[in-house]
PDB file of C-alpha atoms in Angstrom:
ATOM      1  CA  MET A 247     -31.817 304.554 -94.740  1.00 47.00           C
ATOM      2  CA  SER A 248     -30.927 305.300 -91.127  1.00 53.00           C
ATOM      3  CA  GLN A 249     -33.928 307.632 -90.853  1.00 64.00           C
ATOM      4  CA  LEU A 250     -36.234 304.875 -92.092  1.00 61.00           C
ATOM      5  CA  HIS A 251     -34.761 302.517 -89.513  1.00 59.00           C
ATOM      6  CA  HIS A 252     -35.235 305.142 -86.798  1.00 68.00           C
ATOM      7  CA  ASP A 253     -38.871 305.711 -87.786  1.00 72.00           C
ATOM      8  CA  HIS A 254     -39.504 301.966 -87.799  1.00 67.00           C
ATOM      9  CA  ARG A 255     -38.104 301.584 -84.281  1.00 75.00           C
ATOM     10  CA  LYS A 256     -40.170 304.568 -83.139  1.00 80.00           C
ATOM     11  CA  GLY A 257     -43.289 302.968 -84.592  1.00 77.00           C
ATOM     12  CA  LEU A 258     -42.567 299.665 -82.876  1.00 78.00           C
ATOM     13  CA  LEU A 259     -42.169 301.437 -79.528  1.00 84.00           C
ATOM     14  CA  ILE A 260     -45.294 303.605 -79.837  1.00 85.00           C
ATOM     15  CA  THR A 261     -47.558 300.833 -81.109  1.00 79.00           C
ATOM     16  CA  GLY A 262     -46.151 298.331 -78.633  1.00 84.00           C
ATOM     17  CA  ILE A 263     -47.023 300.694 -75.774  1.00 90.00           C
ATOM     18  CA  GLY A 264     -50.551 301.043 -77.154  1.00 87.00           C
ATOM     19  CA  GLY A 265     -51.133 297.304 -77.349  1.00 85.00           C
ATOM     20  CA  LEU A 266     -49.614 296.710 -73.919  1.00 89.00           C
ATOM     21  CA  VAL A 267     -51.727 299.433 -72.281  1.00 93.00           C
ATOM     22  CA  LEU A 268     -54.877 298.156 -73.990  1.00 88.00           C
ATOM     23  CA  SER A 269     -54.427 294.752 -72.359  1.00 90.00           C
ATOM     24  CA  ALA A 270     -55.250 296.361 -68.979  1.00 93.00           C
ATOM     25  CA  ASP A 271     -58.713 297.508 -70.120  1.00 92.00           C
ATOM     26  CA  ILE A 272     -60.822 294.511 -69.106  1.00 90.00           C
ATOM     27  CA  PRO A 273     -59.039 293.812 -65.782  1.00 94.00           C
ATOM     28  CA  LEU A 274     -59.592 297.441 -64.741  1.00 95.00           C
ATOM     29  CA  LEU A 275     -63.268 297.196 -65.678  1.00 93.00           C
ATOM     30  CA  ARG A 276     -63.549 294.132 -63.479  1.00 92.00           C
ATOM     31  CA  LEU A 277     -61.723 295.819 -60.585  1.00 95.00           C
ATOM     32  CA  GLY A 278     -64.249 298.662 -60.641  1.00 95.00           C
ATOM     33  CA  GLN A 279     -66.925 296.210 -59.452  1.00 94.00           C
ATOM     34  CA  GLY A 280     -69.663 298.210 -61.085  1.00 94.00           C
ATOM     35  CA  GLU A 281     -72.954 297.523 -62.794  1.00 93.00           C
ATOM     36  CA  THR A 282     -72.731 297.414 -66.600  1.00 90.00           C
ATOM     37  CA  TRP A 283     -74.406 300.726 -67.461  1.00 94.00           C
ATOM     38  CA  SER A 284     -72.828 302.638 -64.588  1.00 96.00           C
ATOM     39  CA  THR A 285     -69.375 301.450 -65.613  1.00 96.00           C
ATOM     40  CA  LEU A 286     -70.051 302.311 -69.244  1.00 93.00           C
ATOM     41  CA  LEU A 287     -71.238 305.807 -68.307  1.00 96.00           C
ATOM     42  CA  LEU A 288     -68.187 306.575 -66.166  1.00 96.00           C
ATOM     43  CA  ARG A 289     -65.669 305.121 -68.630  1.00 95.00           C
ATOM     44  CA  SER A 290     -67.200 306.740 -71.719  1.00 94.00           C
ATOM     45  CA  SER A 291     -67.629 310.188 -70.181  1.00 96.00           C
ATOM     46  CA  THR A 292     -64.040 310.175 -68.915  1.00 96.00           C
ATOM     47  CA  THR A 293     -62.649 309.175 -72.311  1.00 92.00           C
ATOM     48  CA  LEU A 294     -64.790 311.773 -74.103  1.00 94.00           C
ATOM     49  CA  LEU A 295     -63.629 314.506 -71.734  1.00 95.00           C
ATOM     50  CA  CYS A 296     -59.990 313.545 -72.292  1.00 94.00           C
ATOM     51  CA  ALA A 297     -60.524 313.539 -76.078  1.00 90.00           C
ATOM     52  CA  LEU A 298     -61.876 317.093 -75.967  1.00 93.00           C
ATOM     53  CA  ILE A 299     -59.019 318.259 -73.735  1.00 94.00           C
ATOM     54  CA  ILE A 300     -56.444 316.721 -76.086  1.00 92.00           C
ATOM     55  CA  TRP A 301     -58.182 318.320 -79.070  1.00 92.00           C
ATOM     56  CA  VAL A 302     -58.084 321.779 -77.462  1.00 93.00           C
ATOM     57  CA  ILE A 303     -54.416 321.408 -76.472  1.00 93.00           C
ATOM     58  CA  TRP A 304     -53.557 320.145 -79.965  1.00 89.00           C
ATOM     59  CA  ASN A 305     -55.200 323.197 -81.557  1.00 90.00           C
ATOM     60  CA  LEU A 306     -53.441 325.600 -79.192  1.00 92.00           C
ATOM     61  CA  ILE A 307     -50.012 324.057 -79.743  1.00 91.00           C
ATOM     62  CA  THR A 308     -50.214 323.662 -83.526  1.00 86.00           C
ATOM     63  CA  GLY A 309     -52.280 326.770 -84.217  1.00 83.00           C
ATOM     64  CA  LYS A 310     -54.414 324.727 -86.591  1.00 82.00           C
ATOM     65  CA  ARG A 311     -57.981 323.650 -85.982  1.00 81.00           C
ATOM     66  CA  ARG A 312     -58.226 319.904 -86.370  1.00 81.00           C
ATOM     67  CA  THR A 313     -61.596 318.446 -87.372  1.00 84.00           C
ATOM     68  CA  LEU A 314     -63.022 316.116 -84.759  1.00 85.00           C
ATOM     69  CA  LEU A 315     -65.465 314.368 -87.094  1.00 88.00           C
ATOM     70  CA  PRO A 316     -64.911 314.948 -90.829  1.00 84.00           C
ATOM     71  CA  GLY A 317     -68.353 315.216 -92.391  1.00 87.00           C
ATOM     72  CA  LYS A 318     -71.179 312.692 -92.361  1.00 91.00           C
ATOM     73  CA  THR A 319     -68.715 309.830 -92.673  1.00 90.00           C
ATOM     74  CA  GLY A 320     -67.046 310.938 -89.463  1.00 89.00           C
ATOM     75  CA  PHE A 321     -70.350 310.803 -87.599  1.00 93.00           C
ATOM     76  CA  LEU A 322     -71.025 307.339 -89.029  1.00 94.00           C
ATOM     77  CA  VAL A 323     -67.627 306.056 -87.927  1.00 88.00           C
ATOM     78  CA  ALA A 324     -68.096 307.545 -84.448  1.00 90.00           C
ATOM     79  CA  ALA A 325     -71.551 305.952 -84.188  1.00 94.00           C
ATOM     80  CA  LEU A 326     -70.140 302.553 -85.173  1.00 93.00           C
ATOM     81  CA  TYR A 327     -67.377 302.803 -82.574  1.00 89.00           C
ATOM     82  CA  GLY A 328     -69.988 303.812 -80.018  1.00 92.00           C
ATOM     83  CA  MET A 329     -72.231 300.830 -80.768  1.00 95.00           C
ATOM     84  CA  ALA A 330     -69.210 298.532 -80.682  1.00 91.00           C
ATOM     85  CA  SER A 331     -68.417 299.865 -77.213  1.00 90.00           C
ATOM     86  CA  ILE A 332     -71.931 299.070 -75.969  1.00 93.00           C
ATOM     87  CA  ALA A 333     -71.755 295.513 -77.315  1.00 94.00           C
ATOM     88  CA  PHE A 334     -68.259 295.104 -75.875  1.00 90.00           C
ATOM     89  CA  MET A 335     -69.258 296.212 -72.384  1.00 89.00           C
ATOM     90  CA  THR A 336     -72.288 293.911 -72.485  1.00 92.00           C
ATOM     91  CA  ALA A 337     -70.000 291.026 -73.401  1.00 92.00           C
ATOM     92  CA  VAL A 338     -67.576 291.861 -70.573  1.00 88.00           C
ATOM     93  CA  TYR A 339     -70.309 291.240 -68.008  1.00 88.00           C
ATOM     94  CA  ASN A 340     -71.826 288.183 -69.691  1.00 90.00           C
ATOM     95  CA  THR A 341     -68.917 285.934 -70.620  1.00 86.00           C
ATOM     96  CA  LYS A 342     -65.473 284.955 -69.442  1.00 81.00           C
ATOM     97  CA  THR A 343     -62.637 287.323 -70.230  1.00 79.00           C
ATOM     98  CA  ALA A 344     -60.648 284.710 -72.132  1.00 74.00           C
ATOM     99  CA  ASN A 345     -63.621 283.953 -74.377  1.00 81.00           C
ATOM    100  CA  LEU A 346     -64.112 287.639 -75.124  1.00 84.00           C
ATOM    101  CA  VAL A 347     -60.546 288.609 -75.993  1.00 78.00           C
ATOM    102  CA  PHE A 348     -60.071 285.629 -78.287  1.00 78.00           C
ATOM    103  CA  ILE A 349     -63.359 286.369 -80.049  1.00 82.00           C
ATOM    104  CA  LEU A 350     -62.355 290.032 -80.451  1.00 79.00           C
ATOM    105  CA  ALA A 351     -59.319 288.855 -82.405  1.00 74.00           C
ATOM    106  CA  PHE A 352     -61.817 287.721 -85.037  1.00 76.00           C
ATOM    107  CA  ASN A 353     -61.987 291.366 -86.120  1.00 76.00           C
ATOM    108  CA  THR A 354     -59.444 290.596 -88.848  1.00 73.00           C
ATOM    109  CA  VAL A 355     -61.778 288.116 -90.533  1.00 77.00           C
ATOM    110  CA  PHE A 356     -64.766 290.464 -90.537  1.00 83.00           C
ATOM    111  CA  ALA A 357     -62.628 293.332 -91.842  1.00 79.00           C
ATOM    112  CA  ALA A 358     -61.331 291.186 -94.708  1.00 78.00           C
ATOM    113  CA  LEU A 359     -64.832 290.053 -95.666  1.00 84.00           C
ATOM    114  CA  LEU A 360     -66.298 293.558 -95.544  1.00 85.00           C
ATOM    115  CA  SER A 361     -63.414 294.945 -97.593  1.00 81.00           C
ATOM    116  CA  TRP A 362     -64.000 292.225-100.169  1.00 84.00           C
ATOM    117  CA  VAL A 363     -67.732 292.932-100.444  1.00 86.00           C
ATOM    118  CA  PHE A 364     -67.765 296.731-100.275  1.00 86.00           C
ATOM    119  CA  LEU A 365     -64.265 297.803-101.339  1.00 80.00           C
ATOM    120  CA  LYS A 366     -63.713 295.020-103.887  1.00 82.00           C
ATOM    121  CA  GLU A 367     -60.449 294.057-102.179  1.00 75.00           C
ATOM    122  CA  ARG A 368     -60.463 290.307-102.691  1.00 78.00           C
ATOM    123  CA  PRO A 369     -58.530 288.494 -99.931  1.00 73.00           C
ATOM    124  CA  LYS A 370     -55.614 286.328-101.016  1.00 76.00           C
ATOM    125  CA  ALA A 371     -55.620 282.558-100.598  1.00 81.00           C
ATOM    126  CA  VAL A 372     -53.555 282.742 -97.404  1.00 80.00           C
ATOM    127  CA  THR A 373     -56.175 285.084 -95.919  1.00 75.00           C
ATOM    128  CA  PHE A 374     -58.917 282.567 -96.643  1.00 80.00           C
ATOM    129  CA  ILE A 375     -56.870 279.866 -94.899  1.00 85.00           C
ATOM    130  CA  ALA A 376     -56.359 282.085 -91.835  1.00 81.00           C
ATOM    131  CA  MET A 377     -60.059 282.972 -91.785  1.00 77.00           C
ATOM    132  CA  PHE A 378     -61.033 279.295 -91.931  1.00 83.00           C
ATOM    133  CA  LEU A 379     -58.741 278.434 -89.021  1.00 86.00           C
ATOM    134  CA  MET A 380     -60.078 281.362 -87.000  1.00 79.00           C
ATOM    135  CA  LEU A 381     -63.640 280.237 -87.660  1.00 79.00           C
ATOM    136  CA  ILE A 382     -62.714 276.878 -86.159  1.00 86.00           C
ATOM    137  CA  GLY A 383     -61.179 278.583 -83.120  1.00 83.00           C
ATOM    138  CA  VAL A 384     -64.183 280.827 -82.511  1.00 78.00           C
ATOM    139  CA  GLY A 385     -66.491 277.847 -83.026  1.00 81.00           C
ATOM    140  CA  ILE A 386     -64.696 275.939 -80.277  1.00 83.00           C
ATOM    141  CA  ILE A 387     -65.012 278.886 -77.879  1.00 77.00           C
ATOM    142  CA  VAL A 388     -68.680 279.567 -78.664  1.00 72.00           C
ATOM    143  CA  ARG A 389     -69.524 275.861 -78.417  1.00 75.00           C
ATOM    144  CA  GLU A 390     -67.961 275.829 -74.960  1.00 68.00           C
ATOM    145  CA  GLY A 391     -70.074 278.890 -74.155  1.00 66.00           C
ATOM    146  CA  LEU A 392     -73.232 276.962 -75.037  1.00 62.00           C
ATOM    147  CA  SER A 393     -72.479 274.396 -72.350  1.00 63.00           C
ATOM    148  CA  SER A 394     -71.274 276.928 -69.760  1.00 67.00           C
ATOM    149  CA  GLY A 395     -74.102 279.439 -70.207  1.00 67.00           C
ATOM    150  CA  HIS A 396     -71.996 282.203 -71.787  1.00 81.00           C
ATOM    151  CA  VAL A 397     -73.468 282.068 -75.280  1.00 86.00           C
ATOM    152  CA  PHE A 398     -75.118 285.527 -75.000  1.00 91.00           C
ATOM    153  CA  GLY A 399     -71.860 287.147 -73.947  1.00 91.00           C
ATOM    154  CA  ASP A 400     -69.941 285.332 -76.692  1.00 89.00           C
ATOM    155  CA  LEU A 401     -72.438 286.501 -79.313  1.00 92.00           C
ATOM    156  CA  MET A 402     -72.235 290.086 -78.044  1.00 94.00           C
ATOM    157  CA  GLY A 403     -68.468 289.835 -78.380  1.00 91.00           C
ATOM    158  CA  LEU A 404     -68.884 288.729 -81.991  1.00 92.00           C
ATOM    159  CA  LEU A 405     -71.320 291.595 -82.609  1.00 94.00           C
ATOM    160  CA  SER A 406     -68.854 294.090 -81.153  1.00 92.00           C
ATOM    161  CA  THR A 407     -66.142 292.715 -83.416  1.00 88.00           C
ATOM    162  CA  PHE A 408     -68.340 292.945 -86.508  1.00 91.00           C
ATOM    163  CA  ILE A 409     -69.333 296.560 -85.785  1.00 92.00           C
ATOM    164  CA  LEU A 410     -65.693 297.502 -85.181  1.00 84.00           C
ATOM    165  CA  ALA A 411     -64.708 295.909 -88.495  1.00 84.00           C
ATOM    166  CA  SER A 412     -67.486 297.925 -90.142  1.00 88.00           C
ATOM    167  CA  ALA A 413     -66.029 301.125 -88.677  1.00 85.00           C
ATOM    168  CA  ILE A 414     -62.597 300.223 -90.032  1.00 80.00           C
ATOM    169  CA  THR A 415     -64.048 299.501 -93.477  1.00 82.00           C
ATOM    170  CA  VAL A 416     -65.919 302.817 -93.626  1.00 85.00           C
ATOM    171  CA  THR A 417     -62.762 304.632 -92.534  1.00 80.00           C
ATOM    172  CA  ARG A 418     -60.701 302.989 -95.262  1.00 77.00           C
ATOM    173  CA  ALA A 419     -63.351 303.747 -97.874  1.00 82.00           C
ATOM    174  CA  SER A 420     -63.479 307.430 -96.903  1.00 82.00           C
ATOM    175  CA  GLY A 421     -59.728 307.993 -96.970  1.00 73.00           C
ATOM    176  CA  LYS A 422     -60.166 310.661 -94.272  1.00 76.00           C
ATOM    177  CA  ASP A 423     -58.411 311.177 -90.950  1.00 73.00           C
ATOM    178  CA  MET A 424     -60.622 309.504 -88.343  1.00 78.00           C
ATOM    179  CA  SER A 425     -58.103 309.493 -85.493  1.00 75.00           C
ATOM    180  CA  PHE A 426     -60.513 311.252 -83.108  1.00 84.00           C
ATOM    181  CA  ALA A 427     -63.614 309.373 -84.263  1.00 81.00           C
ATOM    182  CA  ALA A 428     -63.149 306.430 -81.891  1.00 80.00           C
ATOM    183  CA  MET A 429     -62.857 308.635 -78.807  1.00 85.00           C
ATOM    184  CA  MET A 430     -65.685 310.919 -79.898  1.00 89.00           C
ATOM    185  CA  GLY A 431     -67.767 307.807 -80.496  1.00 89.00           C
ATOM    186  CA  THR A 432     -67.879 307.300 -76.735  1.00 90.00           C
ATOM    187  CA  ALA A 433     -70.653 309.915 -76.720  1.00 94.00           C
ATOM    188  CA  VAL A 434     -73.012 307.202 -78.017  1.00 93.00           C
ATOM    189  CA  PRO A 435     -72.585 304.704 -75.155  1.00 94.00           C
ATOM    190  CA  MET A 436     -72.389 307.600 -72.690  1.00 96.00           C
ATOM    191  CA  THR A 437     -75.838 308.819 -73.781  1.00 95.00           C
ATOM    192  CA  VAL A 438     -77.410 305.360 -73.677  1.00 94.00           C
ATOM    193  CA  ALA A 439     -75.776 304.571 -70.344  1.00 95.00           C
ATOM    194  CA  ALA A 440     -76.903 307.894 -68.854  1.00 96.00           C
ATOM    195  CA  PHE A 441     -80.511 307.030 -69.660  1.00 95.00           C
ATOM    196  CA  MET A 442     -80.206 303.540 -68.150  1.00 94.00           C
ATOM    197  CA  VAL A 443     -78.495 304.868 -65.022  1.00 96.00           C
ATOM    198  CA  SER A 444     -81.240 307.464 -64.573  1.00 95.00           C
ATOM    199  CA  GLN A 445     -83.705 304.576 -64.373  1.00 92.00           C
ATOM    200  CA  ASN A 446     -81.715 302.121 -62.262  1.00 89.00           C
ATOM    201  CA  GLY A 447     -79.259 304.277 -60.311  1.00 94.00           C
ATOM    202  CA  PHE A 448     -75.463 304.535 -60.361  1.00 95.00           C
ATOM    203  CA  HIS A 449     -73.596 301.558 -58.909  1.00 94.00           C
ATOM    204  CA  VAL A 450     -69.787 301.399 -59.068  1.00 96.00           C
ATOM    205  CA  ALA A 451     -68.042 300.136 -55.945  1.00 96.00           C
ATOM    206  CA  VAL A 452     -64.552 301.398 -56.855  1.00 97.00           C
ATOM    207  CA  PRO A 453     -64.980 304.245 -59.386  1.00 96.00           C
ATOM    208  CA  GLY A 454     -61.286 305.154 -59.287  1.00 97.00           C
ATOM    209  CA  TRP A 455     -60.370 302.130 -61.412  1.00 97.00           C
ATOM    210  CA  ILE A 456     -62.914 303.078 -64.091  1.00 97.00           C
ATOM    211  CA  ILE A 457     -61.839 306.732 -64.139  1.00 97.00           C
ATOM    212  CA  PHE A 458     -58.207 305.660 -64.480  1.00 97.00           C
ATOM    213  CA  ASN A 459     -59.204 303.308 -67.274  1.00 96.00           C
ATOM    214  CA  GLY A 460     -61.093 305.946 -69.254  1.00 94.00           C
ATOM    215  CA  ALA A 461     -58.652 308.800 -68.650  1.00 94.00           C
ATOM    216  CA  VAL A 462     -55.351 306.956 -69.026  1.00 94.00           C
ATOM    217  CA  VAL A 463     -55.624 303.434 -70.424  1.00 94.00           C
ATOM    218  CA  THR A 464     -58.231 303.948 -73.141  1.00 90.00           C
ATOM    219  CA  THR A 465     -56.873 307.353 -74.140  1.00 88.00           C
ATOM    220  CA  ILE A 466     -53.239 306.239 -74.418  1.00 89.00           C
ATOM    221  CA  ALA A 467     -54.227 303.093 -76.296  1.00 87.00           C
ATOM    222  CA  PHE A 468     -56.258 305.079 -78.846  1.00 79.00           C
ATOM    223  CA  ILE A 469     -53.477 307.618 -79.403  1.00 78.00           C
ATOM    224  CA  CYS A 470     -50.639 305.097 -79.729  1.00 82.00           C
ATOM    225  CA  LEU A 471     -52.468 302.589 -81.908  1.00 73.00           C
ATOM    226  CA  ALA A 472     -53.683 305.387 -84.185  1.00 69.00           C
ATOM    227  CA  THR A 473     -50.165 306.838 -84.495  1.00 70.00           C
ATOM    228  CA  GLY A 474     -48.474 303.528 -85.289  1.00 68.00           C
ATOM    229  CA  PRO A 475     -49.512 303.371 -88.970  1.00 60.00           C
ATOM    230  CA  ARG A 476     -47.464 306.528 -89.629  1.00 68.00           C
ATOM    231  CA  PHE A 477     -44.300 304.501 -89.088  1.00 72.00           C
ATOM    232  CA  LEU A 478     -45.298 300.851 -89.585  1.00 64.00           C
ATOM    233  CA  SER A 479     -47.094 298.793 -92.187  1.00 52.00           C
ATOM    234  CA  GLY A 480     -50.657 297.669 -91.522  1.00 51.00           C
ATOM    235  CA  PRO A 481     -49.715 294.034 -90.774  1.00 51.00           C
ATOM    236  CA  GLU A 482     -47.110 295.146 -88.233  1.00 62.00           C
ATOM    237  CA  VAL A 483     -49.606 297.396 -86.443  1.00 64.00           C
ATOM    238  CA  ALA A 484     -52.214 294.617 -86.423  1.00 64.00           C
ATOM    239  CA  MET A 485     -49.813 292.298 -84.622  1.00 66.00           C
ATOM    240  CA  PHE A 486     -49.697 294.631 -81.621  1.00 73.00           C
ATOM    241  CA  TYR A 487     -53.452 294.336 -81.168  1.00 71.00           C
ATOM    242  CA  LEU A 488     -52.747 290.693 -80.349  1.00 70.00           C
ATOM    243  CA  LEU A 489     -51.123 291.837 -77.109  1.00 76.00           C
ATOM    244  CA  GLU A 490     -54.616 292.316 -75.660  1.00 78.00           C
ATOM    245  CA  THR A 491     -55.674 288.862 -76.813  1.00 74.00           C
ATOM    246  CA  VAL A 492     -52.582 287.245 -75.318  1.00 75.00           C
ATOM    247  CA  LEU A 493     -52.050 289.268 -72.129  1.00 82.00           C
ATOM    248  CA  THR A 494     -55.578 290.020 -70.870  1.00 84.00           C
ATOM    249  CA  PRO A 495     -56.423 286.393 -69.950  1.00 82.00           C
ATOM    250  CA  ILE A 496     -53.098 286.234 -68.106  1.00 83.00           C
ATOM    251  CA  TRP A 497     -53.829 289.416 -66.094  1.00 90.00           C
ATOM    252  CA  VAL A 498     -57.318 288.140 -65.245  1.00 88.00           C
ATOM    253  CA  TRP A 499     -55.934 284.741 -64.296  1.00 87.00           C
ATOM    254  CA  LEU A 500     -53.369 286.378 -61.981  1.00 90.00           C
ATOM    255  CA  VAL A 501     -55.696 288.990 -60.445  1.00 91.00           C
ATOM    256  CA  PHE A 502     -59.006 287.119 -60.269  1.00 89.00           C
ATOM    257  CA  SER A 503     -57.827 283.469 -60.395  1.00 88.00           C
ATOM    258  CA  GLU A 504     -60.138 282.968 -63.385  1.00 83.00           C
ATOM    259  CA  ARG A 505     -58.430 280.206 -65.324  1.00 83.00           C
ATOM    260  CA  PRO A 506     -59.501 279.840 -68.972  1.00 80.00           C
ATOM    261  CA  THR A 507     -61.143 276.505 -69.801  1.00 80.00           C
ATOM    262  CA  ASP A 508     -59.267 273.996 -71.926  1.00 85.00           C
ATOM    263  CA  ALA A 509     -61.664 274.608 -74.830  1.00 83.00           C
ATOM    264  CA  THR A 510     -61.074 278.360 -74.633  1.00 79.00           C
ATOM    265  CA  LEU A 511     -57.306 277.859 -74.564  1.00 84.00           C
ATOM    266  CA  VAL A 512     -57.423 275.545 -77.579  1.00 87.00           C
ATOM    267  CA  GLY A 513     -59.649 277.921 -79.541  1.00 84.00           C
ATOM    268  CA  GLY A 514     -57.508 280.884 -78.527  1.00 81.00           C
ATOM    269  CA  ILE A 515     -54.277 279.198 -79.576  1.00 87.00           C
ATOM    270  CA  ILE A 516     -55.776 278.417 -82.989  1.00 87.00           C
ATOM    271  CA  ILE A 517     -56.913 282.036 -83.451  1.00 81.00           C
ATOM    272  CA  ILE A 518     -53.588 283.529 -82.338  1.00 82.00           C
ATOM    273  CA  SER A 519     -51.553 281.118 -84.479  1.00 87.00           C
ATOM    274  CA  ALA A 520     -53.646 281.928 -87.544  1.00 82.00           C
ATOM    275  CA  LEU A 521     -53.399 285.680 -86.935  1.00 76.00           C
ATOM    276  CA  ILE A 522     -49.649 285.698 -86.326  1.00 80.00           C
ATOM    277  CA  GLY A 523     -48.994 283.465 -89.322  1.00 83.00           C
ATOM    278  CA  HIS A 524     -51.127 285.656 -91.566  1.00 76.00           C
ATOM    279  CA  SER A 525     -49.566 288.888 -90.273  1.00 73.00           C
ATOM    280  CA  LEU A 526     -46.031 287.535 -90.778  1.00 78.00           C
ATOM    281  CA  TRP A 527     -46.915 286.528 -94.320  1.00 80.00           C
ATOM    282  CA  GLN A 528     -48.298 290.002 -95.036  1.00 69.00           C
ATOM    283  CA  MET A 529     -45.152 291.631 -93.647  1.00 69.00           C
ATOM    284  CA  TYR A 530     -42.930 289.424 -95.794  1.00 76.00           C
ATOM    285  CA  HIS A 531     -45.043 290.038 -98.896  1.00 72.00           C
ATOM    286  CA  SER A 532     -45.156 293.828 -98.423  1.00 63.00           C
ATOM    287  CA  ARG A 533     -41.383 294.080 -97.838  1.00 67.00           C
ATOM    288  CA  ARG A 534     -40.666 291.896-100.855  1.00 70.00           C
ATOM    289  CA  ARG A 535     -42.907 294.094-102.987  1.00 62.00           C
ATOM    290  CA  ALA A 536     -41.187 297.220-101.648  1.00 59.00           C
ATOM    291  CA  ARG A 537     -37.745 295.821-102.538  1.00 63.00           C
ATOM    292  CA  THR A 538     -38.972 295.013-106.044  1.00 61.00           C
ATOM    293  CA  THR A 539     -40.255 298.572-106.467  1.00 52.00           C
ATOM    294  CA  ILE A 540     -36.905 300.034-105.370  1.00 50.00           C
ATOM    295  CA  ILE A 541     -35.027 297.852-107.846  1.00 50.00           C
ATOM    296  CA  ARG A 542     -37.326 298.812-110.708  1.00 52.00           C
ATOM    297  CA  HIS A 543     -37.280 302.513-109.815  1.00 47.00           C
ATOM    298  CA  PRO A 544     -33.807 303.323-108.444  1.00 48.00           C
ATOM    299  CA  ILE A 545     -33.168 306.798-107.091  1.00 46.00           C
TER     300      ILE A 545
END
């Protein structure tokens, strides 16, 4: 029992670090003061290089060759993560940060719907309630974007979220280890960005921030958030993704004095409340089911 408790605490620490580090992603992109495609090229290439270095070190230490992309499904998952990255970066430069991070939290809804349609995993009633509330929250944010001229960026944020949910669904359906797929997927935006930069030139005022982001922030976030499920349940891991939604607008507010609008705050509060409530319910339900299983099948 003590070992289980130790593993749970380890999982909380690792996943918490991942979510906390991830919240610095958008502020660092903004600090780089670069053009969209130039920033995407520098960030993606740095992350890809770090992924390959980690893969080589992993193989040398363990003596086992780990597959970067397992089969055709691995390439599909990497491609989806890559396209999500392109849509995400486009949204970063075409909407307010607060709008984007709250919309990205909508990933849970898309994932539930896709799992229902393709994996036949019908969401429970409480999931439908949470999804309905989140739809209201996103609607408030997007409606505000219509009046403030950010509708394109908001829609790109939604597209990024949908593609990411698709990647998660394909991963779950495959049952394979896709831990490196997200980082290897950066090859897609890197290729597209390289072509665009070759046409328009490279423009990043402070490249150090972007290099630091790709080499440290993105890499650590991927590793920690991918390791968390080894020690925690899915709902617990999902809650740590909310750290980006909650903390990023605060960092941007403090660094850039970009205060979220009242409509964005209201929509964001609705989304966060629905997500936290749903995640807490899932945690309670899974623990209750685990206790029932132990009682029925004592050791």
